[in-house]
Structure formats: structure tokens, C-alpha cells
Coordinates of C-alpha atoms and ligand atoms in Angstrom, one line a residue:
X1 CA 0.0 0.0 0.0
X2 CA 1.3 3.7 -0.7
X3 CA 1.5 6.1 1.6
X4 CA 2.0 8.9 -0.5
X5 CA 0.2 10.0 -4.1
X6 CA 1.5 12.1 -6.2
X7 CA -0.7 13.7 -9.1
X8 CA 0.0 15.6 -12.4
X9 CA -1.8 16.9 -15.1
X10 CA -0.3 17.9 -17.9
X11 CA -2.7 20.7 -19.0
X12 CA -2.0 22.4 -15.4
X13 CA 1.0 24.4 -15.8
X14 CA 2.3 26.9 -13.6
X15 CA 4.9 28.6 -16.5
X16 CA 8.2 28.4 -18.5
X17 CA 10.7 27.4 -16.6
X18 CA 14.1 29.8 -17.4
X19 CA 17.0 28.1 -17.6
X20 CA 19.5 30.8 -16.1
X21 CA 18.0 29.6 -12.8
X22 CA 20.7 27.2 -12.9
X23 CA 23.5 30.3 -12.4
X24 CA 26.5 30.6 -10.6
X25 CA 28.4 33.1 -9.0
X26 CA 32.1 33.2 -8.5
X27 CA 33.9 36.2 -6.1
X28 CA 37.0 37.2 -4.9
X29 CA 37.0 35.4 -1.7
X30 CA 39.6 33.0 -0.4
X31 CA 39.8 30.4 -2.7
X32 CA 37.0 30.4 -4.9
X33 CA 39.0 32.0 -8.0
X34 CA 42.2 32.0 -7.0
X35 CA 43.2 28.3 -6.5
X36 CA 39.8 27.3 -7.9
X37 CA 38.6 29.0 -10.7
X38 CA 42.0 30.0 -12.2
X39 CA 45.3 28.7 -10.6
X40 CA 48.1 30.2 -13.2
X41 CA 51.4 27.7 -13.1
X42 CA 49.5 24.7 -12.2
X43 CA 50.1 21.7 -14.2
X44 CA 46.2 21.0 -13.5
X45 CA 45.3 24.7 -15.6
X46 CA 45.5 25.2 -19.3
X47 CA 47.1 27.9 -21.1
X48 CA 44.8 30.5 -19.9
X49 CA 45.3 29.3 -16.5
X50 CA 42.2 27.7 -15.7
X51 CA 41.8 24.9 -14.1
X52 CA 40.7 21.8 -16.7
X53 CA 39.2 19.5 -14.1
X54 CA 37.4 22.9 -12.6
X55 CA 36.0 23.3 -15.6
X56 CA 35.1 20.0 -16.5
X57 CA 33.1 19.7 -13.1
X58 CA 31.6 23.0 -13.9
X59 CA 30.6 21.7 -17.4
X60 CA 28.3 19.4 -15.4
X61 CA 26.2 22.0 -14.1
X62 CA 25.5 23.4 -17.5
X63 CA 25.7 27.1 -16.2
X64 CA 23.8 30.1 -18.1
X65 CA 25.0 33.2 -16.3
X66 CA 27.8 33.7 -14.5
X67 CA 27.7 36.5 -11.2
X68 CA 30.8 38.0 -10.2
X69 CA 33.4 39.7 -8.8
X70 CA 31.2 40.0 -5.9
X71 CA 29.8 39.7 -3.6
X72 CA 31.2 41.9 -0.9
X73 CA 34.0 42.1 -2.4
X74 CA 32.9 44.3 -5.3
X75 CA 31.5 47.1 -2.7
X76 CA 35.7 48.1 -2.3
X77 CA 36.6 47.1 -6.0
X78 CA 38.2 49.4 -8.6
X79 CA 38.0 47.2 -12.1
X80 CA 40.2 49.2 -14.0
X81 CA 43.1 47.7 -11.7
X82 CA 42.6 44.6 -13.1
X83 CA 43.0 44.7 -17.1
X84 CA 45.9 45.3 -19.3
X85 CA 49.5 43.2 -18.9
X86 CA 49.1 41.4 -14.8
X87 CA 52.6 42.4 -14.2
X88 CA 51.5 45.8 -14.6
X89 CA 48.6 45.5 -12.5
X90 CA 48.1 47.2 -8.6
X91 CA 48.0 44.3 -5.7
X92 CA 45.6 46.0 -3.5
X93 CA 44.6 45.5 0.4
X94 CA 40.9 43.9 0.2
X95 CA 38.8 44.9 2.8
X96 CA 35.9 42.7 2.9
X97 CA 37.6 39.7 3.4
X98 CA 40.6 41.3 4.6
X99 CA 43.0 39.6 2.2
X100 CA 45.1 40.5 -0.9
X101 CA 44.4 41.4 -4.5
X102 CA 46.4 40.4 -7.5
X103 CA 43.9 41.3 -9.9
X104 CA 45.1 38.5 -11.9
X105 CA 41.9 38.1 -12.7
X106 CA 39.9 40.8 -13.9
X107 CA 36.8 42.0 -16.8
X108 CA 39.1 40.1 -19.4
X109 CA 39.8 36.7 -17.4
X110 CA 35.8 36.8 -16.6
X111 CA 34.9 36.8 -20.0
X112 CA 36.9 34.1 -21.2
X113 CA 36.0 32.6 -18.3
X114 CA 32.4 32.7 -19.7
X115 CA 33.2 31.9 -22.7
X116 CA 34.9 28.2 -22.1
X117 CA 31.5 27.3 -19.9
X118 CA 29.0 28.6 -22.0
X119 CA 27.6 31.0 -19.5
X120 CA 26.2 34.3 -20.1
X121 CA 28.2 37.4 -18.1
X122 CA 26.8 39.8 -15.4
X123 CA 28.6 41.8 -13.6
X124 CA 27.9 43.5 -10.6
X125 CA 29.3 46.9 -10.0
X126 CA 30.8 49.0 -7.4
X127 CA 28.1 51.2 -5.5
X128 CA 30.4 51.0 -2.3
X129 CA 34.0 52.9 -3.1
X130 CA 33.2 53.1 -6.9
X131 CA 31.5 56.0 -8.6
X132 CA 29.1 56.5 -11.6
X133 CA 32.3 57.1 -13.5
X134 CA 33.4 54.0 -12.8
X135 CA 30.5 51.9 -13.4
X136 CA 29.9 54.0 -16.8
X137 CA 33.2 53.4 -18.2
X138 CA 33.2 49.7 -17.2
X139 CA 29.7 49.4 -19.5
X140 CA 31.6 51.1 -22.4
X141 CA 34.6 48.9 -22.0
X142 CA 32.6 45.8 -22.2
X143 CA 30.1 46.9 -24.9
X144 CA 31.2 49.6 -26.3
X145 CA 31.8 49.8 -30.4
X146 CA 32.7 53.5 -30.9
X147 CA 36.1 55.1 -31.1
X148 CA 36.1 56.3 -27.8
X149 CA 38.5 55.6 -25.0
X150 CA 37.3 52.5 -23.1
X151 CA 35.9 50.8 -26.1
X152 CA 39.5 51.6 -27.6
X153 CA 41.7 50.4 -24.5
X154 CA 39.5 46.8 -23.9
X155 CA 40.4 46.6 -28.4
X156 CA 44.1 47.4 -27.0
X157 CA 43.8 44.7 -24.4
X158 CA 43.3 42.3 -27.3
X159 CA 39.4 42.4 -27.4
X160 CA 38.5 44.0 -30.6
X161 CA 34.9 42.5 -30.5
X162 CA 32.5 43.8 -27.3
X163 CA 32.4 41.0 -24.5
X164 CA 28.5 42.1 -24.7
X165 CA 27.7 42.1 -20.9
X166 CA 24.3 42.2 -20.9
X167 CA 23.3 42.1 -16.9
X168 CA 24.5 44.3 -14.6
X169 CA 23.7 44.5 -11.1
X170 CA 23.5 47.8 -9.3
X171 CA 25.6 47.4 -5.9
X172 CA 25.8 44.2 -3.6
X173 CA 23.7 44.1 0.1
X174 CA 24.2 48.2 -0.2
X175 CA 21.7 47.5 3.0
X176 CA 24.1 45.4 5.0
X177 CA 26.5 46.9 8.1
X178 CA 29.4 44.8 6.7
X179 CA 29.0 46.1 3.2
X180 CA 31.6 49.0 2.3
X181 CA 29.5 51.8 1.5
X182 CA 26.3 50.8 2.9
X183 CA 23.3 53.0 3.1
X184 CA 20.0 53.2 4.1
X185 CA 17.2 52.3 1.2
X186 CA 16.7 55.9 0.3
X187 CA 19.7 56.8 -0.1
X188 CA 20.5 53.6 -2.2
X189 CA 17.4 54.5 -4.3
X190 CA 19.0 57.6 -5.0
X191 CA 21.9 56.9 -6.3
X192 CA 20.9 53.8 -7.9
X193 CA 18.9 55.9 -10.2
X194 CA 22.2 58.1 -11.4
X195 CA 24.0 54.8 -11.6
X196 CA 21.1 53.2 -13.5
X197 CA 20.8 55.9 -16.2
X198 CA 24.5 56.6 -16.9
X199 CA 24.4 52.7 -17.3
X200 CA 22.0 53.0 -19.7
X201 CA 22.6 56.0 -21.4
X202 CA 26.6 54.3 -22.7
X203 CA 24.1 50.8 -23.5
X204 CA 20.2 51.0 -23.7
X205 CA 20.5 47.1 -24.6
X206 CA 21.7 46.2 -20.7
X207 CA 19.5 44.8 -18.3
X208 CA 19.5 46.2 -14.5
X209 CA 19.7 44.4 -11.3
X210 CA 18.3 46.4 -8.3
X211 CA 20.2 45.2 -5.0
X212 CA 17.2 43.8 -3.0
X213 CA 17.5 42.1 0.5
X214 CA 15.1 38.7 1.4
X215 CA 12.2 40.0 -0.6
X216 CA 10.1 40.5 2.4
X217 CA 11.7 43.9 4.0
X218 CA 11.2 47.3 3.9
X219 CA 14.4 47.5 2.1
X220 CA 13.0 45.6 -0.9
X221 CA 10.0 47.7 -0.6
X222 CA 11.7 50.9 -0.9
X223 CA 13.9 49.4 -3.3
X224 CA 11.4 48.3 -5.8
X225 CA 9.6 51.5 -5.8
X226 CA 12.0 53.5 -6.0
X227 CA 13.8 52.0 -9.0
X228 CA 11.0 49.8 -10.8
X229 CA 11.3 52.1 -13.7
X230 CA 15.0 51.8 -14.2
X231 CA 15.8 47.9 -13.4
X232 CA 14.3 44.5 -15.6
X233 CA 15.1 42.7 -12.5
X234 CA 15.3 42.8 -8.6
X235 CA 17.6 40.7 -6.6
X236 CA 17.5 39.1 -3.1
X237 CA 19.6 36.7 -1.4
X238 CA 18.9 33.9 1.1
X239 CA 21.5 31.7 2.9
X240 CA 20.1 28.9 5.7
X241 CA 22.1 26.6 7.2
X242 CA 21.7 24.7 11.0
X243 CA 22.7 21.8 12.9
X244 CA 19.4 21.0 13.8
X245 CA 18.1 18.6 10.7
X246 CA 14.8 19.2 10.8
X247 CA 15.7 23.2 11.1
X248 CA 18.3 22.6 7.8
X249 CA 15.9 21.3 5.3
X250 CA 12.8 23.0 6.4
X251 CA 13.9 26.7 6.8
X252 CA 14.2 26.9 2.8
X253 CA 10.9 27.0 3.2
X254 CA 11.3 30.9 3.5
X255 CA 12.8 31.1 0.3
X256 CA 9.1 30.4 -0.9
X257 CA 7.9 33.3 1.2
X258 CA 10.6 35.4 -0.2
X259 CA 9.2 34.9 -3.5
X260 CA 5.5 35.1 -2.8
X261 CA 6.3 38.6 -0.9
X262 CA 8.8 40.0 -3.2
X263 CA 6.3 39.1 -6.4
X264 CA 3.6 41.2 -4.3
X265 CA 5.7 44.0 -3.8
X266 CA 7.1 43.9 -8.1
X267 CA 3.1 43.8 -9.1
X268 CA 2.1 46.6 -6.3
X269 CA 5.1 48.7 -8.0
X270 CA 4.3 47.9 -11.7
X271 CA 0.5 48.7 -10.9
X272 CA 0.9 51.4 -9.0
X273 CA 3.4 52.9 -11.6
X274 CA 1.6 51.8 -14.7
X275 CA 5.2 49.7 -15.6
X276 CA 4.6 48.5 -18.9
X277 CA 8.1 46.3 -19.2
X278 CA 8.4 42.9 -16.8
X279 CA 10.1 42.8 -13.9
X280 CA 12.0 39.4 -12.4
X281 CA 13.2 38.4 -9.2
X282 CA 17.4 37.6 -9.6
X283 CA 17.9 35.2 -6.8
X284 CA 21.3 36.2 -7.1
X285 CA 22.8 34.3 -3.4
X286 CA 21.0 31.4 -2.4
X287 CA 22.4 28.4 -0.4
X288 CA 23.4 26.7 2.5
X289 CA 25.7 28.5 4.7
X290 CA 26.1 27.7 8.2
X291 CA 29.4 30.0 9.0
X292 CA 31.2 27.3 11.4
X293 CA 31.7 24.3 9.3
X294 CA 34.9 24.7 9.2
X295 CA 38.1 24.8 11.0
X296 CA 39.6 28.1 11.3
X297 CA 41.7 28.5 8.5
X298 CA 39.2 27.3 6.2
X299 CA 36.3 29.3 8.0
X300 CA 38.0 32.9 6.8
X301 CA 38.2 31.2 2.7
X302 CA 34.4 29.7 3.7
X303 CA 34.9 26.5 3.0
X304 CA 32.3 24.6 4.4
X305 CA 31.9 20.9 4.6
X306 CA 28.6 19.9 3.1
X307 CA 26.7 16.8 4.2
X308 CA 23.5 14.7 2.5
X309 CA 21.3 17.2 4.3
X310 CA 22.7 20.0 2.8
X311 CA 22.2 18.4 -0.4
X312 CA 18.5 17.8 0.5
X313 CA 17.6 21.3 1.1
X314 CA 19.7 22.9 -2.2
X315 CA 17.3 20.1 -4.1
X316 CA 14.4 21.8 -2.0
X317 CA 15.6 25.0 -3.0
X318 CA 15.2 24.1 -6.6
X319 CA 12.5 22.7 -6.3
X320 CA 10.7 26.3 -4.9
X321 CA 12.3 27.9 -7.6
X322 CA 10.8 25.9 -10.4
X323 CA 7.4 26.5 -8.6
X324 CA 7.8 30.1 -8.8
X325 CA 8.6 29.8 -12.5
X326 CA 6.2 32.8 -13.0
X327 CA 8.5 35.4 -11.5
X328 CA 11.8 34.3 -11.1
X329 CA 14.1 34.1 -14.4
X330 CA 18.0 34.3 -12.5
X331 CA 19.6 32.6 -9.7
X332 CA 23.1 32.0 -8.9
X333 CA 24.3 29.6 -6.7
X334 CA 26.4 31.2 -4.2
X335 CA 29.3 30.1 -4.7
X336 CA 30.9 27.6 -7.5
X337 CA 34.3 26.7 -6.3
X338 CA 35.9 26.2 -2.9
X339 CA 33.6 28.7 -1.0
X340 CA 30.7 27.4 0.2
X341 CA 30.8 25.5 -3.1
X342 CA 29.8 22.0 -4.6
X343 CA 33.6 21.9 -6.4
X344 CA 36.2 21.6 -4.0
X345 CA 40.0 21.6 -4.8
X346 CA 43.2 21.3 -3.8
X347 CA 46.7 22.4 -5.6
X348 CA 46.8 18.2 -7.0
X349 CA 43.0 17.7 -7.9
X350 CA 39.0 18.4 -6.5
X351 CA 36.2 16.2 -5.3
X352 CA 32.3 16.8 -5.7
X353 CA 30.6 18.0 -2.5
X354 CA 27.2 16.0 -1.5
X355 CA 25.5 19.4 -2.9
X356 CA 27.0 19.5 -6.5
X357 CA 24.5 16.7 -7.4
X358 CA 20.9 18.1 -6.9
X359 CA 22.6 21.3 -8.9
X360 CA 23.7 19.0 -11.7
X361 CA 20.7 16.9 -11.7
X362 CA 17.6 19.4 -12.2
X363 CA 20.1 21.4 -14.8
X364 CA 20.6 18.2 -16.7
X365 CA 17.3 16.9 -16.6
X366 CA 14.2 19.5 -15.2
X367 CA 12.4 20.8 -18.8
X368 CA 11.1 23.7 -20.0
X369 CA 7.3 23.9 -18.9
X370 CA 6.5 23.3 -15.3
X371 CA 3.4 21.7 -13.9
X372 CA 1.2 22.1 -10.6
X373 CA 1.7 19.3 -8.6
X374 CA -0.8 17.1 -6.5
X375 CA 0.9 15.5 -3.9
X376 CA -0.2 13.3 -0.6
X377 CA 2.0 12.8 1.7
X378 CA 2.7 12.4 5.5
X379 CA 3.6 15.5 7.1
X380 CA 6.1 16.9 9.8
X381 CA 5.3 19.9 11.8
X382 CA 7.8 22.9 13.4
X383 CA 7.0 23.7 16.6
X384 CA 8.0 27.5 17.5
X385 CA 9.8 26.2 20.4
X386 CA 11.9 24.1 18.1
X387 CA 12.7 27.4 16.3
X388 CA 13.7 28.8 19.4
X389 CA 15.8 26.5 20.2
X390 CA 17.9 26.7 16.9
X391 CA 21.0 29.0 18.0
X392 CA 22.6 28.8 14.5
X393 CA 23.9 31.8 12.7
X394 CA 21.7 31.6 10.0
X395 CA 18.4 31.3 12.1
X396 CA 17.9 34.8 12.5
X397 CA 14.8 36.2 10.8
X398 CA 14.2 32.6 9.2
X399 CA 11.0 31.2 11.2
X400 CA 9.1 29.2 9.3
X401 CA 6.9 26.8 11.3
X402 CA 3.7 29.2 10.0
X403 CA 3.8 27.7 7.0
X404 CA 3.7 23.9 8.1
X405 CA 3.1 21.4 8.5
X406 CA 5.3 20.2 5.8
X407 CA 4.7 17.3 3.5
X408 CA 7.8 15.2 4.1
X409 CA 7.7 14.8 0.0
X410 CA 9.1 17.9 -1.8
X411 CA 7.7 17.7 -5.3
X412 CA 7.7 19.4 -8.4
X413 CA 7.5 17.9 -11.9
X414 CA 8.3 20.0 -15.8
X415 CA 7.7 18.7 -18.8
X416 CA 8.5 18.8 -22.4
X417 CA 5.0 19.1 -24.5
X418 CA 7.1 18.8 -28.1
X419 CA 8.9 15.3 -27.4
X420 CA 6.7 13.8 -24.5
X421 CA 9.7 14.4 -21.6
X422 CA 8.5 14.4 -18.0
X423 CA 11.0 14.6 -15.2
X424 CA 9.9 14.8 -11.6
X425 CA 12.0 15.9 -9.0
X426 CA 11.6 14.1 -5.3
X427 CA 13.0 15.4 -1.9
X428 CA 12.1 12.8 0.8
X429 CA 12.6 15.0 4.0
X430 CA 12.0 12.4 6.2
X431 CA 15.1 10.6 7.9
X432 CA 14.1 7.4 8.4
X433 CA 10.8 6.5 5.9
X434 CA 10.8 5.2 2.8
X435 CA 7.7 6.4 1.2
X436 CA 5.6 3.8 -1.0
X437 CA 4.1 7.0 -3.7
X438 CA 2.1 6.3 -6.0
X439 CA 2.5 8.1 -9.3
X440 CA 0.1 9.4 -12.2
X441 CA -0.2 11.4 -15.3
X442 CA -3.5 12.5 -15.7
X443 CA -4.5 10.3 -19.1
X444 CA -1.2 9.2 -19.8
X445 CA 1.3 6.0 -18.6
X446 CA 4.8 7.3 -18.0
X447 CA 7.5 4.6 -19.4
X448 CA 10.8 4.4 -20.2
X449 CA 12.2 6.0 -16.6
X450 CA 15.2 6.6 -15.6
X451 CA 16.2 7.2 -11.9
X452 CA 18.4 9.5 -10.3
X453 CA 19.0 9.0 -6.9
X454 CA 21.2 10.5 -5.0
X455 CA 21.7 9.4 -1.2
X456 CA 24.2 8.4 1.3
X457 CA 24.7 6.0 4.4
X458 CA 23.4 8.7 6.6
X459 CA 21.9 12.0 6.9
X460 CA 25.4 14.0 8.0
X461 CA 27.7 11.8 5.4
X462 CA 29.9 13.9 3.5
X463 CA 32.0 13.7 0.4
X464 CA 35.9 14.1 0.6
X465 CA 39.3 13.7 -0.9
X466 CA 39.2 10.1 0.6
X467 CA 36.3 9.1 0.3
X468 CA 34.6 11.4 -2.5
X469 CA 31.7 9.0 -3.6
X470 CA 29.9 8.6 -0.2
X471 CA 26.9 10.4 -1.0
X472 CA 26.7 10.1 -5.1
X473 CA 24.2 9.2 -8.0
X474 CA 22.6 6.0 -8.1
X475 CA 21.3 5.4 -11.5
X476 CA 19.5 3.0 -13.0
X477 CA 16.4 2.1 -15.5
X478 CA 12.6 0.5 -14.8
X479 CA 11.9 -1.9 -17.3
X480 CA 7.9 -1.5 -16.2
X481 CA 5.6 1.5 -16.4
X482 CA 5.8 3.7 -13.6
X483 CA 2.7 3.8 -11.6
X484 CA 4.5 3.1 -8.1
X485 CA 8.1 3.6 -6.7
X486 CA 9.6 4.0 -3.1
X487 CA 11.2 7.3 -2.3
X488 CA 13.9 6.7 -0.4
X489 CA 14.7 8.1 3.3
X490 CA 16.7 11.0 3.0
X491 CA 17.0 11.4 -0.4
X492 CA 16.4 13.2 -3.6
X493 CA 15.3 11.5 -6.7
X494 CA 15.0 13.1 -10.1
X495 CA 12.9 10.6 -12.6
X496 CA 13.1 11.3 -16.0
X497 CA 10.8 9.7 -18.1
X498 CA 8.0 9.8 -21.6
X499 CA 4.6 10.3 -21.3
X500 CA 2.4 8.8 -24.0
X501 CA -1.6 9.5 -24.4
X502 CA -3.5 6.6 -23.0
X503 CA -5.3 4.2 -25.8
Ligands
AHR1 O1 28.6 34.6 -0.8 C1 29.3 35.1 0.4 C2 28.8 36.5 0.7 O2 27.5 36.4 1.2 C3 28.8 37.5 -0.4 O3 30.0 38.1 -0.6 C4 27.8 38.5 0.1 O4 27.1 39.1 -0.9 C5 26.9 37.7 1.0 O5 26.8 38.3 2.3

């Protein structure tokens, strides 16, 4: 007997599904570029000085838009100190991680960076240190085709074609205390706005980010309306993260009340202001992040140690953000390599974190139209005085035992109208249950399945250099039509199958 049902119809569909949900973002922070992303002089890195088996890992998660430099780093960075020959370039103090800067890697690097994965550019600017000068000129250097200075200098620097940059986001958590240059909302709004039209003024084609906060603040409020006219898109960022397991997978829940709020507070804007262009949410930060998982010398780089768990609530993540394919078109994964990342390396090779496969899974296989989603199944509540008692850095504002109790299956299904594809993502929450689910397609069998499973001995196993397949994908084919299958305990499970009209 199942315990759990799970229902789909196929002519219920919530929306498109945009692939640059799938994003990254790289920064300037401990290891994450350099070390990671680019290590010149290694024999692992090719010509360019990127690392090949980087690469090749990053391949796997199929990324459409690359974020960078920062991050909180770009709030005290001057980009014109890294182009032109490196031996020329400045080594700066960096304050927001309190480190050094080679500027090795600058605009240039990041391009061709882009360029070897595939992934589309956007850059986030300076509204800390930098001025509207700064931001302006960095526009025409990356997009500019007249004869004019920065346009000539990037043709100089061996670019004659425009790297054609078309996102650009306006400042990084300008709200936050630890941010260099921080402000209050009004006083981000205005001078947002001067950096927004200069922006635009050197290229109308460029897209605007407006720096939100967790979509449910005054902040974002004041934000939105202040800039709706000016920005295509507004960004917010959410990091969770606790020891407490129940805590760590169900507190992504508030990245679905982000959303709900921050799409109120887009449509009160574009109403109130008779906005005829669209405006998406950029979830521009979003993981797990627990700030202690790690010993000291790691904790200043962030490199956290992720377990099964983590990798149950980045799937769950996903699988909000395919629900609220409606309103949210970006979202980068924060971050790719080495800080608080799913590629993990080391000077003679890298393993796969536990929460590089969700993120390689749903990009290989989640399709373009998703579907509203029936499912049965037991549930698990969240007391307030469990919330209490969750002392973990990331707790803070992120209560969410209103909106239990929480199905301990995680579902959400997209499909493929054109070729008959159906994949159905699965997060069983629970740690100890299998779940017997039964499965249908309103009208249709679903054959031809393939399962992706990935799981691990228990619910704290983590990957490493010695042991870097403990928590991995299981694969494997059904022979029959699917009409039942057992969700394991503590796993995620992404089935990928055809659905053919019933006779
Ligand atoms: O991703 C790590 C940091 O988290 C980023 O630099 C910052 O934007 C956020 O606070």
C-alpha cells in the first residue's frame, strides 16, 4: 500500500521554466578564483590558467549566467586595476575579506571565463568605493563599439569584438552593516537611479539588477519602488544553514515566502506605476551557509563541509524555484568553487561536495514547462519552540513553522509538450521512511524512466578527498511503467521519463 500520491496533469501548468536559474556566481574570496577557478602555473590549468578539471566539473552543471566579482568584495573594488599586462597591474589590500588582491583576474579573465562554460556574463558593479564614472566606463569597455577611450583600450587589451555584458547589477547588500559603502534604502534609491541611467545612457540594450534584500523587507520595498522604472530585474539573497536537521531542510521554506512577498511588492510597483516592461526576481545568493563548518583557517576562505542534508535542502531550494517559474528568471548559486561551493579543490586535484549533485541533476534533466503538482503525503510539523531553540547563525529572521506542516515529500514535476519528456524531482525529508508513492499522469502512462538518486549512508555523510563517492548518484532504468516507486529516506530522486496518451 502507498503512503503517499502524487498527481500531475499535464494541461496544469504553472509557467516556462528559465534556464539561467541554474547560475552561478564566483567572487574574490579566499579560494574560490584564486586556486579554484583559475590557478596560473598549475600543471592541472591550461594555457589561460584555468583549471581543466574545474571546468570540466563546472561543465556538469551546465551554467547560463555567471555572477561575479562579488559579492562583498565588489562594494571596495576598482576594475580598471585589473586589465591590461598582470605584471602591470596594482595588488591591493581587500577589505571585505581582509585579504590581498592580484587582480590576476579581472573583466578580461571573466569573460573568457564565460566563454569556455558557456555562460552568459553579469557583472555586478561597485556602489560602495566606486562612482558612476566607474560603473559608466566599465559598461563602455565591455560593450562599447565606438572610437572612444574605453571601447578603444578593452580593443588594446586584445578584445576587438565587445564581450556584450548584458546584466549588470547595481551594488551588492548596499543594506548590509558589513558592506563598504552601505546606506539606508533611500539613499541607495538615490543613487541607484544616477547609476542606473549613466548605465544605460553608454548601452540601452543592458538589463538592471536592483540590490534587493530577502524580498520580504522594507528594504526591498523601498527598493522596488524606487527603481521599478529603471531595473528588468530585482535581486535578493537567502543563505540557511543549521545543525538541527529538521531546522536545515525546512527553513528553505522561507525562500518560498521570499518569492510570494517579493512578487507582491514587483506587481504593487508595476500597478501602481503603470510599468509596462516585466520585472524578475534575480535570486542572485541562495544556499546553504552555516558560518562554522569549518576549522579556522578554512572558516576565513568559507569552506564549508557539506553533508546529505545540505544536499537535500539545495534540491528543495530548486524545487521552490521551479514553482515560482512565473517570477523568477535568475539565480546564482552562491558560490561555484571552494567557498561554500559543490567543487572543492586542492593544488593536485578536487572532489564533488554531497551538494554539486541536486545542482547537476535538475540542470541536466528538469524541462522547460512546469506543472502544478498534487501530492499526498505524511507530514512533519515545526514547533515555535523548536525554532527557538535553533542557535545557529543563519536562524535569525528565518522562522518558518507558520507555513507547516510540511509534506515530508518535496515535489515538483516539468515537462517537455514537443517530445513527450517528463522529469519529476523528489526530496524525501523524512530521515528514516521510505515512502511507497504512487505516481500518475492525468491520461497518460509514464515509461521508459530513468532514476536518479542521490543518497548516502546517513543523513550528516559527506564527500571528501578520501572518500569522495559517499553520497553520489545512483542510477538505474525501470523496465515496467511507472505507476509506483519507493522514495527513499533522506534522499532526492529526479525521474526522467516519456509520457504517451493513454489508448
Ligand atoms: O557569498 C558570500 C557572501 O555572502 C557574499 O560576498 C555576500 O554578498 C553575502 O553576504
Amino acid at each position: 500500500m502507498s503512503t503517499a500520491r502524487i498527481k500531475l496533469d499535464l494541461d496544469r501548468q504553472l509557467g516556462r521554466v528559465d534556464r539561467r536559474i541554474f547560475g552561478q556566481f564566483i567572487e574574490h574570496l579566499g579560494r574560490c578564483i584564486y586556486g579554484g577557478v583559475f590557478d596560473e602555473g598549475s600543471p592541472l590549468s591550461d594555457e589561460r590558467g584555468f583549471r581543466r578539471d574545474v571546468l570540466d566539473a563546472a561543465h556538469g552543471l551546465q551554467v547560463p549566467v555567471l555572477r561575479w566579482p562579488g559579492g562583498n568584495f565588489v562594494s571596495g573594488y576598482h576594475w580598471t586595476d585589473g586589465i591590461g599586462p598582470r605584471e602591470d597591474r596594482p595588488r591591493r589590500i581587500e577589505l571585505a575579506w581582509r585579504a590581498e588582491e592580484s587582480n590576476r583576474f579581472g573583466t578580461d579573465e571573466f569573460i573568457e571565463y564565460c566563454r569556455a562554460l558557456g555562460a552568459g556574463p553579469y557583472i555586478c558593479v561597485n556602489m560602495g568605493s566606486g562612482t558612476m564614472d566607474e560603473a559608466q566606463a566599465w559598461v563602455e569597455y565591455c560593450n562599447g563599439t565606438g572610437n572612444t577611450h574605453w571601447a578603444n583600450l578593452r580593443r588594446a587589451n586584445g578584445h576587438p569584438e565587445p564581450h556584450n555584458v548584458k546584466y549588470w547589477g547595481l551594488g551588492n547588500e548596499m543594506y548590509g552593516t558589513w558592506q563598504i559603502g552601505a546606506s539606508t534604502a533611500e539613499e541607495y534609491v538615490r543613487k541607484a537611479r544616477q547609476f542606473a541611467s549613466i548605465m544605460k545612457m553608454t548601452d540601452p540594450n543592458i538589463e538592471l539588477v536592483s540590490c534587493g534584500q530577502w524580498g520580504w523587507t522594507d528594504w526591498d520595498r523601498t527598493v522596488i519602488d524606487g527603481l521599478a522604472p529603471y531595473v528588468r530585474y530585482h535581486s535578493i539573497h537567502i543563505y540557511t544553514g543549521s545543525g538541527d536537521y529538521w531546522r536545515n531542510v525546512l527553513m528553505v521554506q522561507q525562500a518560498d515566502r521570499a518569492l510570494r512577498i517579493c512578487e507582491g511588492l514587483i506587481e504593487r510597483a508595476r500597478h501602481q506605476q503603470r510599468l509596462q516592461h516585466p520585472i524578475g526576481i534575480a535570486f542572485d545568493e541562495w544556499n546553504v551557509w552555516y558560518r562554522t563548518r569549518a576549522d579556522e583557517q578554512r572558516r576565513i576562505g568559507l569552506e564549508e563541509q557539506y553533508d546529505l542534508s545540505d544536499a537535500l535542502a539545495v534540491a528543495t531550494y530548486l524545487n521552490i524555484f521551479i514553482r515560482h517559474c512565473k517570477s523568477l528568471e535568475i539565480a546564482n548559486y552562491a558560490q561555484m568553487v571552494n567557498a561554500i561551493a559543490p567543487i572543492f579543490t586542492r593544488p593536485d586535484g578536487m572532489f564533488l561536495q554531497t551538494v554539486y549533485h541536486p545542482l547537476r541533476l535538475y540542470a541536466a534533466h528538469h524541462q522547460p514547462v512546469a506543472l502544478d503538482v498534487f501530492v499526498d503525503s505524511p507530514t512533519r510539523e515545526l514547533t515555535p519552540e523548536e525554532e527557538s531553540r535553533d542557535t545557529s547563525p543563519t536562524g535569525r529572521d528565518w522562522k518558518v513553522a507558520d507555513l507547516g506542516p510540511f509534506p515530508l515529500l518535496d515535489v515538483t514535476a516539468t515537462c517537455n509538450p514537443p517530445d513527450g519528456t517528463l522529469c519529476i524531482s523528489v526530496v524525501n525529508r523524512s530521515p528514516d521512511q521510505d515512502l511507497a508513492t504512487s505516481i500518475g499522469v492525468d491520461g497518460h502512462t509514464i515509461q521508459n524512466v530513468t532514476v536518479y538518486q542521490v543518497n548516502g549512508p546517513d543523513l550528516y555523510a559527506c564527500n571528501s578527498f578520501d572518500a569522495p563517492e559517499t553520497v553520489r548518484v545512483h542510477q538505474r532504468e525501470l523496465t515496467e511503467p511507472l505507476v509506483e516507486f519507493t522514495f527513499a529516506a533522506h534522499s532526492v530522486t529526479v525521474l526522467r521519463a516519456q509520457y504517451q496518451r493513454r489508448q
